PDB file of C-alpha atoms and ligand atoms in Angstrom:
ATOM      1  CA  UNK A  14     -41.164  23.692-137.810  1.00  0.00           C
ATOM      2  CA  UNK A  15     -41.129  24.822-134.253  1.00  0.00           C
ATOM      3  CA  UNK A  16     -38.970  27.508-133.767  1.00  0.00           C
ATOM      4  CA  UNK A  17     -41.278  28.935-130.470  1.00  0.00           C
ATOM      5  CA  UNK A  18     -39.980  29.785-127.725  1.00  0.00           C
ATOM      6  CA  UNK A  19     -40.704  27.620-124.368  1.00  0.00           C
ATOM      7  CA  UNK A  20     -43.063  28.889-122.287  1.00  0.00           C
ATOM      8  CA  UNK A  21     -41.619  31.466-119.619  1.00  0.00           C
ATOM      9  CA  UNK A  22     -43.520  30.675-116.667  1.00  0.00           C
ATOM     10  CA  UNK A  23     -43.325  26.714-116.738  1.00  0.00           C
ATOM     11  CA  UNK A  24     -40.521  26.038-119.203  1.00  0.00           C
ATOM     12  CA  UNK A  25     -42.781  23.651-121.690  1.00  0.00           C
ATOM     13  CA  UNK A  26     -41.655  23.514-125.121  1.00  0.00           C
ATOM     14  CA  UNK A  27     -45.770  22.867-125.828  1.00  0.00           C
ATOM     15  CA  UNK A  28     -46.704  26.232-126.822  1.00  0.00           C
ATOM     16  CA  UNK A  29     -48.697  26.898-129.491  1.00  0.00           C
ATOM     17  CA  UNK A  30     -49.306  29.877-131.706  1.00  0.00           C
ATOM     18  CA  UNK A  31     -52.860  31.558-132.266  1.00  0.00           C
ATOM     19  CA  UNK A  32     -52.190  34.464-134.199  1.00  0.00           C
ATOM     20  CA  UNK A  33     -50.125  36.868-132.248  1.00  0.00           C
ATOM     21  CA  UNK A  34     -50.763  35.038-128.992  1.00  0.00           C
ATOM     22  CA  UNK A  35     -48.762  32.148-127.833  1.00  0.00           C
ATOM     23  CA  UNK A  36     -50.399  29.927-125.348  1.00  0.00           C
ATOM     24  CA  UNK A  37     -49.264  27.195-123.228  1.00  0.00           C
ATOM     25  CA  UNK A  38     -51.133  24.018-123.117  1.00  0.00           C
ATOM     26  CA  UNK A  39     -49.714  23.231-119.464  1.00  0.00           C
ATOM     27  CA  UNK A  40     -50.293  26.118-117.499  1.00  0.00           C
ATOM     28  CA  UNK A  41     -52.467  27.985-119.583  1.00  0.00           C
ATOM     29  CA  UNK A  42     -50.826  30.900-119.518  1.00  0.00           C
ATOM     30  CA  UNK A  43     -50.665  32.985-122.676  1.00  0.00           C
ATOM     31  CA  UNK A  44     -48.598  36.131-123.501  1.00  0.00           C
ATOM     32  CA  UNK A  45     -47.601  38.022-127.206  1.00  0.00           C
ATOM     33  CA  UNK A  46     -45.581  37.197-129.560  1.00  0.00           C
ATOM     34  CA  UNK A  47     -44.575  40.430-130.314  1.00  0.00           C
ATOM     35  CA  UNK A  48     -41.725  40.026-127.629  1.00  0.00           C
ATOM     36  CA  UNK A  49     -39.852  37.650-129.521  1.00  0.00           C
ATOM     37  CA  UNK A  50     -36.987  38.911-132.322  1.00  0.00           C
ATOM     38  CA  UNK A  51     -36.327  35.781-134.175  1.00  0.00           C
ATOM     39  CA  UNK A  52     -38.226  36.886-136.900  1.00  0.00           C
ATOM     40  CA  UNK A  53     -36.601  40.225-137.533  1.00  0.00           C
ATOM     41  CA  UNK A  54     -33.243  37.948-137.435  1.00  0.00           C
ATOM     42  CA  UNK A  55     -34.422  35.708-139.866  1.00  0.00           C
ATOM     43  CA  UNK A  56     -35.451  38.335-142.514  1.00  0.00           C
ATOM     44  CA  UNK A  57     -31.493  39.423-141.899  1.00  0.00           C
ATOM     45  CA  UNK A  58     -30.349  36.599-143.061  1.00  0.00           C
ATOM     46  CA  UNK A  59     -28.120  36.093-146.169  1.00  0.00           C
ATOM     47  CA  UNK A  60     -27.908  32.831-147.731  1.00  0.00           C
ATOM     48  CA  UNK A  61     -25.493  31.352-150.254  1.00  0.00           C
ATOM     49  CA  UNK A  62     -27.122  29.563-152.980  1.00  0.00           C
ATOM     50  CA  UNK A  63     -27.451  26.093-151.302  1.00  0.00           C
ATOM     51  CA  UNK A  64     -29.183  28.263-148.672  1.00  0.00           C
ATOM     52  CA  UNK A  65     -26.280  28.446-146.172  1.00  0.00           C
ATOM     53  CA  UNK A  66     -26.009  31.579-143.842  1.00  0.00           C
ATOM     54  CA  UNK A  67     -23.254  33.689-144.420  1.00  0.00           C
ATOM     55  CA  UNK A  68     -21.170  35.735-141.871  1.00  0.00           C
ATOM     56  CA  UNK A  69     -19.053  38.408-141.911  1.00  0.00           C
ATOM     57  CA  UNK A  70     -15.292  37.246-142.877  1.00  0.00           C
ATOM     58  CA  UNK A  71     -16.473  33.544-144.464  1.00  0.00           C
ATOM     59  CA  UNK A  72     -14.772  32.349-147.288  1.00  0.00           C
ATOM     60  CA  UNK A  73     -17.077  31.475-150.761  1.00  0.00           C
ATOM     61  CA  UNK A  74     -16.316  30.620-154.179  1.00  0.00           C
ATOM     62  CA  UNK A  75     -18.706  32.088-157.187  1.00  0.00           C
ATOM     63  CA  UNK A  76     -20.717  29.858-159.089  1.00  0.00           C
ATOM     64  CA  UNK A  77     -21.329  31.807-162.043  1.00  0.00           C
ATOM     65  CA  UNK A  78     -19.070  33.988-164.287  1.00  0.00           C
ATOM     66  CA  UNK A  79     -19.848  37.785-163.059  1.00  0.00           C
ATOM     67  CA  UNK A  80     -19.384  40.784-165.020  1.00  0.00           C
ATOM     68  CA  UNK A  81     -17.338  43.488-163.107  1.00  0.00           C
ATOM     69  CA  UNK A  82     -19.546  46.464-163.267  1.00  0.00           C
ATOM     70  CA  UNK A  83     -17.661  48.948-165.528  1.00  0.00           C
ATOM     71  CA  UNK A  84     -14.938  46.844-166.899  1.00  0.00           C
ATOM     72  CA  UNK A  85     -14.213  43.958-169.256  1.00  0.00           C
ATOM     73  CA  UNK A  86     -13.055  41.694-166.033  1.00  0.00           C
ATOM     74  CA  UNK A  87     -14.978  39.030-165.717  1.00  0.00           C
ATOM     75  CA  UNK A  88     -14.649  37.182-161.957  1.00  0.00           C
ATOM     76  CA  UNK A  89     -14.316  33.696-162.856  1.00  0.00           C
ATOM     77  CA  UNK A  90     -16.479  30.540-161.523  1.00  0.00           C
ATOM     78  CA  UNK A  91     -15.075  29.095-158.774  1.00  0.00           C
ATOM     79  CA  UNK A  92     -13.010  32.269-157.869  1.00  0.00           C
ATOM     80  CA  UNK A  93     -12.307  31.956-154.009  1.00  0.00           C
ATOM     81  CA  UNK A  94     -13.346  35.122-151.939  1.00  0.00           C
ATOM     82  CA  UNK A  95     -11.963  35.342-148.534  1.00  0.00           C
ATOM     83  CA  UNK A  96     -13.498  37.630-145.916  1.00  0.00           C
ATOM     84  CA  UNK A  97     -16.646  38.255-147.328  1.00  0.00           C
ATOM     85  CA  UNK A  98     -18.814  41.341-145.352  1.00  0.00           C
ATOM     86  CA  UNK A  99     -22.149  41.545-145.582  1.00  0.00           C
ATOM     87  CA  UNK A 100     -23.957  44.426-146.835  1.00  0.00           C
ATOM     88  CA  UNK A 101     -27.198  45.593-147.503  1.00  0.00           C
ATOM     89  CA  UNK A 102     -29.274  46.379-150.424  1.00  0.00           C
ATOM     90  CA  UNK A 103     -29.290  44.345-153.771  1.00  0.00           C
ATOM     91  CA  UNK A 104     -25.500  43.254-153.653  1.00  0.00           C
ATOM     92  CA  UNK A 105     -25.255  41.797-150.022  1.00  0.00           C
ATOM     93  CA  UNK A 106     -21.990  41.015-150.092  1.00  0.00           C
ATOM     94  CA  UNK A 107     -18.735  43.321-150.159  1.00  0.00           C
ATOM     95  CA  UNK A 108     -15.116  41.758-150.829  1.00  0.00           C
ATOM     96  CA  UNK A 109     -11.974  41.971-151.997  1.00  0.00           C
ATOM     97  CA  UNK A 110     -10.769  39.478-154.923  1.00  0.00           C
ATOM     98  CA  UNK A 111      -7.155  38.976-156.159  1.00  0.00           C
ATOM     99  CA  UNK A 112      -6.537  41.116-159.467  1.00  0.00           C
ATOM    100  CA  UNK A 113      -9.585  42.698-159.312  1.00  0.00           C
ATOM    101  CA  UNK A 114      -9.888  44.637-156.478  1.00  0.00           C
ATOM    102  CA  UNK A 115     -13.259  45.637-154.257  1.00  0.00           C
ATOM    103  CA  UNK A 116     -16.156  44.514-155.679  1.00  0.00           C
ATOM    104  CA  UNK A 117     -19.975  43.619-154.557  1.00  0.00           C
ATOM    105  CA  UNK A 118     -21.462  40.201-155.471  1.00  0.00           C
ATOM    106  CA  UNK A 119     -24.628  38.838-154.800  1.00  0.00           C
ATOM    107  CA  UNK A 120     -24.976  35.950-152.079  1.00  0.00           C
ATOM    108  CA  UNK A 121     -27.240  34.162-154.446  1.00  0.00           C
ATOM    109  CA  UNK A 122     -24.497  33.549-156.550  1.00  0.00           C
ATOM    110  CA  UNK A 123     -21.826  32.234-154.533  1.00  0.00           C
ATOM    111  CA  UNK A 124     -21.385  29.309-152.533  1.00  0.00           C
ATOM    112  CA  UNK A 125     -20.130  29.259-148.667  1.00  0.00           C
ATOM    113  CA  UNK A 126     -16.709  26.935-148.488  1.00  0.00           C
TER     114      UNK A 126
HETATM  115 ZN1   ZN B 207     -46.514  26.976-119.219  1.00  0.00          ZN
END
């Protein structure tokens, strides 16, 4: 898993990590990685349950009959939700479904078409 960045002053893809250093084998130089964001953008990340990353306005289908909070409905599995926007907090994802209206689901419980 190598998901550093290459090194900025001679472009090889050889650097290595030592704790919040990076260093580059080549040309020795060495700079933080505090600079880079790819972490906070992967703890942003929602992922279906086969571990997909969902966007704003993808299409999933639910793999597990849900309970509507505060009614008898039930959404069905494989109900198709179009348009999906992602949210935060426990229920990531906000949508729309035919005959039942705006809802919240959890990503871990749907799958990305
Ligand atoms: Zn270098």
């Amino acid at each position: 898993m190598s998901d550093l960045p290459d090194c900025p002053k001679c472009d090889s893809d050889y650097v290595y990590q030592d704790d919040h250093i990076l260093i580059c084998p080549e040309c020795s130089y060495e700079w933080t990685a505090d600079t880079t964001t790819d972490k906070s953008e992967y703890s942003d990340e929602i992922r279906d349950a086969n571990g997909n990353i969902l966007q704003d306005g993808d299409t999933v289908t639910v793999i597990k009959d849900l309970k509507v909070k505060g009614s008898s409905l039930v959404v069905k599995v494989g109900t198709k939700v179009k348009n999906i926007r992602l949210v935060d907090g426990d229920h990531d994802i906000d949508c729309k479904i035919d005959g039942i209206g705006a809802m919240k689901l959890k990503s871990q419980f749907v799958k990305k078409v």
